[in-house]
GROMACS .gro file of C-alpha atoms in nm:
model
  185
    1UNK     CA    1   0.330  -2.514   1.036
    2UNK     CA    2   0.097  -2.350   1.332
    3UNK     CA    3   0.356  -2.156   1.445
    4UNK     CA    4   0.454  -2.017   1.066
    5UNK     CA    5   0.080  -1.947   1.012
    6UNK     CA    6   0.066  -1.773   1.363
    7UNK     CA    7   0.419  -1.566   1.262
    8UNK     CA    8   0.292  -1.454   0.949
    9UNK     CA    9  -0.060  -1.329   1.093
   10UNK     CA   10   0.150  -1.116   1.381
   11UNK     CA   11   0.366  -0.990   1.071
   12UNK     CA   12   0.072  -0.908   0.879
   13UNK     CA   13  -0.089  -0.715   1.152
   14UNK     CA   14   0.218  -0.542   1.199
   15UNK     CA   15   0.237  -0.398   0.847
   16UNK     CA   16  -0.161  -0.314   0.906
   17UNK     CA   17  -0.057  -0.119   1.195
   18UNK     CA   18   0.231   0.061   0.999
   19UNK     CA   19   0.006   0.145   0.785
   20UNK     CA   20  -0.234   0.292   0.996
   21UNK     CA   21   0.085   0.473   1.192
   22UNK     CA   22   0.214   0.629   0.865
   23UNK     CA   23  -0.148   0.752   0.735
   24UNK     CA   24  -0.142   1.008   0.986
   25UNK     CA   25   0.147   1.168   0.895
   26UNK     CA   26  -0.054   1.425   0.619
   27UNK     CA   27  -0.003   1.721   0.422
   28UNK     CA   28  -0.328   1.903   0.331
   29UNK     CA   29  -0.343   1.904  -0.048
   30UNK     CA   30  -0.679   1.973  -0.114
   31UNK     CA   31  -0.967   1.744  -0.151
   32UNK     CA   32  -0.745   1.454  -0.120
   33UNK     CA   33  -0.422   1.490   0.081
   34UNK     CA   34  -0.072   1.380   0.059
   35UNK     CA   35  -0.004   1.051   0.332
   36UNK     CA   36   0.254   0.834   0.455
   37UNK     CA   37  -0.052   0.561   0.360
   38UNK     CA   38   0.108   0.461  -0.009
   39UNK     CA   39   0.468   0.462   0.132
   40UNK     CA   40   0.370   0.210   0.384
   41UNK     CA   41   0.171  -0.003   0.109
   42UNK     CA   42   0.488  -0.009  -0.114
   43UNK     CA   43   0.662  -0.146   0.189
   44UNK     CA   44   0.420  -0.438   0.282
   45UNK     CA   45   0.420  -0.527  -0.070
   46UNK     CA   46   0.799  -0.522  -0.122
   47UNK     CA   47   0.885  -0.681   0.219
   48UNK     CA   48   0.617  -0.925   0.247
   49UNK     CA   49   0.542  -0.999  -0.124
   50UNK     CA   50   0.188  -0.988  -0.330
   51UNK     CA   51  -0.008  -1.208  -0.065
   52UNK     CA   52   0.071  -1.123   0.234
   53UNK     CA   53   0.130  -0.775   0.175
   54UNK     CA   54  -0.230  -0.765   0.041
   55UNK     CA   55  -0.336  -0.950   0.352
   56UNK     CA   56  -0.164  -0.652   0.572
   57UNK     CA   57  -0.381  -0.384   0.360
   58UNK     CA   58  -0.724  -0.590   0.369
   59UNK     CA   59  -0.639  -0.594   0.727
   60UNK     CA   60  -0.576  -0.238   0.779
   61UNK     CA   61  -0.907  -0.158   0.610
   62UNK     CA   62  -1.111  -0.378   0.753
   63UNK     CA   63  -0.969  -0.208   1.089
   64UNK     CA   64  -1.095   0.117   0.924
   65UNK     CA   65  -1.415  -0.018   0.822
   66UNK     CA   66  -1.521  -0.136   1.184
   67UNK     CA   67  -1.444   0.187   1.330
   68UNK     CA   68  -1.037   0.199   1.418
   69UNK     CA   69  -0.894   0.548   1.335
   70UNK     CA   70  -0.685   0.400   1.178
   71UNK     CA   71  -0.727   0.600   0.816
   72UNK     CA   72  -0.576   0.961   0.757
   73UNK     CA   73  -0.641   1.242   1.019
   74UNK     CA   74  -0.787   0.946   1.263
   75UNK     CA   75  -1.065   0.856   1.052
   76UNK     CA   76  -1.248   0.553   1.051
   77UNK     CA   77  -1.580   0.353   0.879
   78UNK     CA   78  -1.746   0.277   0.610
   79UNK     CA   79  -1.829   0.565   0.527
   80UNK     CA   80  -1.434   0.710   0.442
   81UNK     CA   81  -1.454   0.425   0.187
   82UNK     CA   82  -1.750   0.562   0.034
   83UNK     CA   83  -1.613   0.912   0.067
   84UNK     CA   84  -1.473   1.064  -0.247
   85UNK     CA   85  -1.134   0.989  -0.129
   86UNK     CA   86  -1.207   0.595  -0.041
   87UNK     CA   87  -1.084   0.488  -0.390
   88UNK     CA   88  -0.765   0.572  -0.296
   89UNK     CA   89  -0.813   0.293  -0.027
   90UNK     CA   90  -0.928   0.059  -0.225
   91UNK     CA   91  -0.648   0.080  -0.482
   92UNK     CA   92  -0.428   0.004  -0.174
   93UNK     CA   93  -0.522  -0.362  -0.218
   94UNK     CA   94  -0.448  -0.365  -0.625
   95UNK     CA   95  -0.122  -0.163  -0.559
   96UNK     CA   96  -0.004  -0.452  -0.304
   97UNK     CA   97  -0.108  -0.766  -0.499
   98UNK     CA   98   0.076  -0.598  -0.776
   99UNK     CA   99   0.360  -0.491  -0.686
  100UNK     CA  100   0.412  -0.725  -0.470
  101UNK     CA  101   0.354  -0.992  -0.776
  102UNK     CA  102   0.623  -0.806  -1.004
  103UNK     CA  103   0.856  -0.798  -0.693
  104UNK     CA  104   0.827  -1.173  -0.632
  105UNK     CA  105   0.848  -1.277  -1.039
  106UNK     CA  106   1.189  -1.044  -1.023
  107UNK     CA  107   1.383  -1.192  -0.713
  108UNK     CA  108   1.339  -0.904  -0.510
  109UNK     CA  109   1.568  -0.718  -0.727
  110UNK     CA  110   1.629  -0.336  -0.703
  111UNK     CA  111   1.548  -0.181  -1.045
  112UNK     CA  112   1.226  -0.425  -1.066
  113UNK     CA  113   1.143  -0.293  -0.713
  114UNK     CA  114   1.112   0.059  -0.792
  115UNK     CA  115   0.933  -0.049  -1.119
  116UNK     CA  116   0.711  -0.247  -0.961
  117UNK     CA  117   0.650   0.044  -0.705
  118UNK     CA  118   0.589   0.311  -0.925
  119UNK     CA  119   0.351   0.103  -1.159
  120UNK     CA  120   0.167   0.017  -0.824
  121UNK     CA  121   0.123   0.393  -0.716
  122UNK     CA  122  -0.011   0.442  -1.054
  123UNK     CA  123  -0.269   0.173  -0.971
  124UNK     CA  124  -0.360   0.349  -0.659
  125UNK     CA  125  -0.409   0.705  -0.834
  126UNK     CA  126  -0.565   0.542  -1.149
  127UNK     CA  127  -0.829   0.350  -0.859
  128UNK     CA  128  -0.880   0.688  -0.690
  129UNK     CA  129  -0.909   0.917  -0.945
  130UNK     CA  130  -1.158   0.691  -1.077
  131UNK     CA  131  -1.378   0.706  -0.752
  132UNK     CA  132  -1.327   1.040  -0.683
  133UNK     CA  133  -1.465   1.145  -1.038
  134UNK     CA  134  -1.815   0.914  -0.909
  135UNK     CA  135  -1.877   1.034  -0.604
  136UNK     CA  136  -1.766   1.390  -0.591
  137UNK     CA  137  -1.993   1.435  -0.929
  138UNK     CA  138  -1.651   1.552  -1.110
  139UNK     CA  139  -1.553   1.484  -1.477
  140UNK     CA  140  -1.307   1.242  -1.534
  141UNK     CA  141  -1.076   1.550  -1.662
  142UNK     CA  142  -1.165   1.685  -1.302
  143UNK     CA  143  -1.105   1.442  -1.093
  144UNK     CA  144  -0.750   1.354  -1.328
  145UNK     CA  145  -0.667   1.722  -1.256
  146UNK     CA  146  -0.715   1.724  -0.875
  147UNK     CA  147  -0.655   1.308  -0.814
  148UNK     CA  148  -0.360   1.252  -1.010
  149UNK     CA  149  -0.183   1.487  -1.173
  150UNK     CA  150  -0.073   1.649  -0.765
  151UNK     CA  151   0.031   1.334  -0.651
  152UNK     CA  152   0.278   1.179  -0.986
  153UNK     CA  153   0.588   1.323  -0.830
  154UNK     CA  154   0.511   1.250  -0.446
  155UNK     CA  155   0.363   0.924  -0.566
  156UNK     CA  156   0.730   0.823  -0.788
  157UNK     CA  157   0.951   0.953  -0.471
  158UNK     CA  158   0.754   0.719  -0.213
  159UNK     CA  159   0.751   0.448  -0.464
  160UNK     CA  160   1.128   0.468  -0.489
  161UNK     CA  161   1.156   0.538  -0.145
  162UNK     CA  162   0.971   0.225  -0.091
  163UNK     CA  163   1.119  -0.012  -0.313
  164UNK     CA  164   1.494   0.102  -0.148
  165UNK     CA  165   1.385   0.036   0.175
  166UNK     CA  166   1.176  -0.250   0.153
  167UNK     CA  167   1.459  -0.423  -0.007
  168UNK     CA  168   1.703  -0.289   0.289
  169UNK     CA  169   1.480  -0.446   0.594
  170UNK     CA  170   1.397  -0.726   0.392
  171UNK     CA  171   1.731  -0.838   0.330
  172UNK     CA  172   1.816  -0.727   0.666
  173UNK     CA  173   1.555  -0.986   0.803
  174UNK     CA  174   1.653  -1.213   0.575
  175UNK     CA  175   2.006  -1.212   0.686
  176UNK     CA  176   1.868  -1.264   1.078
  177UNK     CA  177   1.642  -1.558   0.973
  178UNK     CA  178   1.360  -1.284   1.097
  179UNK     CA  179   1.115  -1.367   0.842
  180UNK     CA  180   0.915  -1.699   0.789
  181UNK     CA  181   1.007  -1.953   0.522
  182UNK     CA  182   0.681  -1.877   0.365
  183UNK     CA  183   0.812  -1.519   0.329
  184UNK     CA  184   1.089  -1.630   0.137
  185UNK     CA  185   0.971  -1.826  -0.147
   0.00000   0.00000   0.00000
């Protein structure tokens, strides 16, 4: 049981760091640019499942919040989350325990996946937008224009993207006896 607990913290660190390494890959869209971040939170949540995948993403910003660069363009603290972009972040969480949820209730099934994916991205943009309409001082119209409406395509491709290969390394790791039981309940 120790050693589970102890495989599953190194795994969710791992997917924190992923995370982290993927944010930095960014295309300047504006006020709030286009990351690597959401494909790597569709991953966690479709490889590790609504709990621990939401573990990774606490992790990661807790990393962020204590002054890792660990968020887009090397960022880091508290501050990023209070930034008009930080909603974004904290939709991260609600993105994993959702998706990650669906995933799980659907036997890590395909079709569910990418459901499950794309309703979670929508989380994260609904989350942001949200935020980004408070603290920028935008109307909700604003902030819908500039928050969401950019980021529906990217956000259905990466949601896709991650639902096909989530499943792929999951079974993959499956098929090794790579993950822990706890992983595969």
């Amino acid at each position: 049981m120790r050693n589970q607990k102890l495989q599953l913290l190194i795994i969710n660190s791992l997917f924190a760091v992923i995370i982290a390494i993927l944010a930095q890959i960014t295309i300047p869209l504006g006020i709030i640019p286009f990351t690597g971040q959401t494909l790597a939170v569709g991953l966690a949540a479709t490889i590790l499942g609504w709990k621990n995948g939401t573990i990774a993403i606490l992790f990661y910003i807790f990393l962020g919040a204590i002054g890792l660069p660990v968020f887009q363009g090397a960022t880091s603290g508290v501050g990023v989350l209070l930034s008009p972009t930080g909603g974004f972040l904290i939709g991260f969480i609600f993105n994993a325990a959702i998706t990650g949820y669906m995933i799980e209730k659907t036997n890590f099934r395909p079709i569910p996946a990418a459901i499950a994916n794309v309703i979670g991205a929508f989380v994260t943009l609904v989350f942001g937008t949200f935020w980004l309409a408070f603290q920028a001082h935008l109307t909700l119209h604003q902030a819908f224009l500039g928050g969401f409406i950019p980021f529906i395509i990217p956000g259905i491709v990466k949601a896709v993207l991650a639902s096909y290969l989530g499943l792929l390394v999951r079974n993959r790791l499956v098929k090794a006896k790579l993950l822990p039981t706890a992983l595969l309940k």
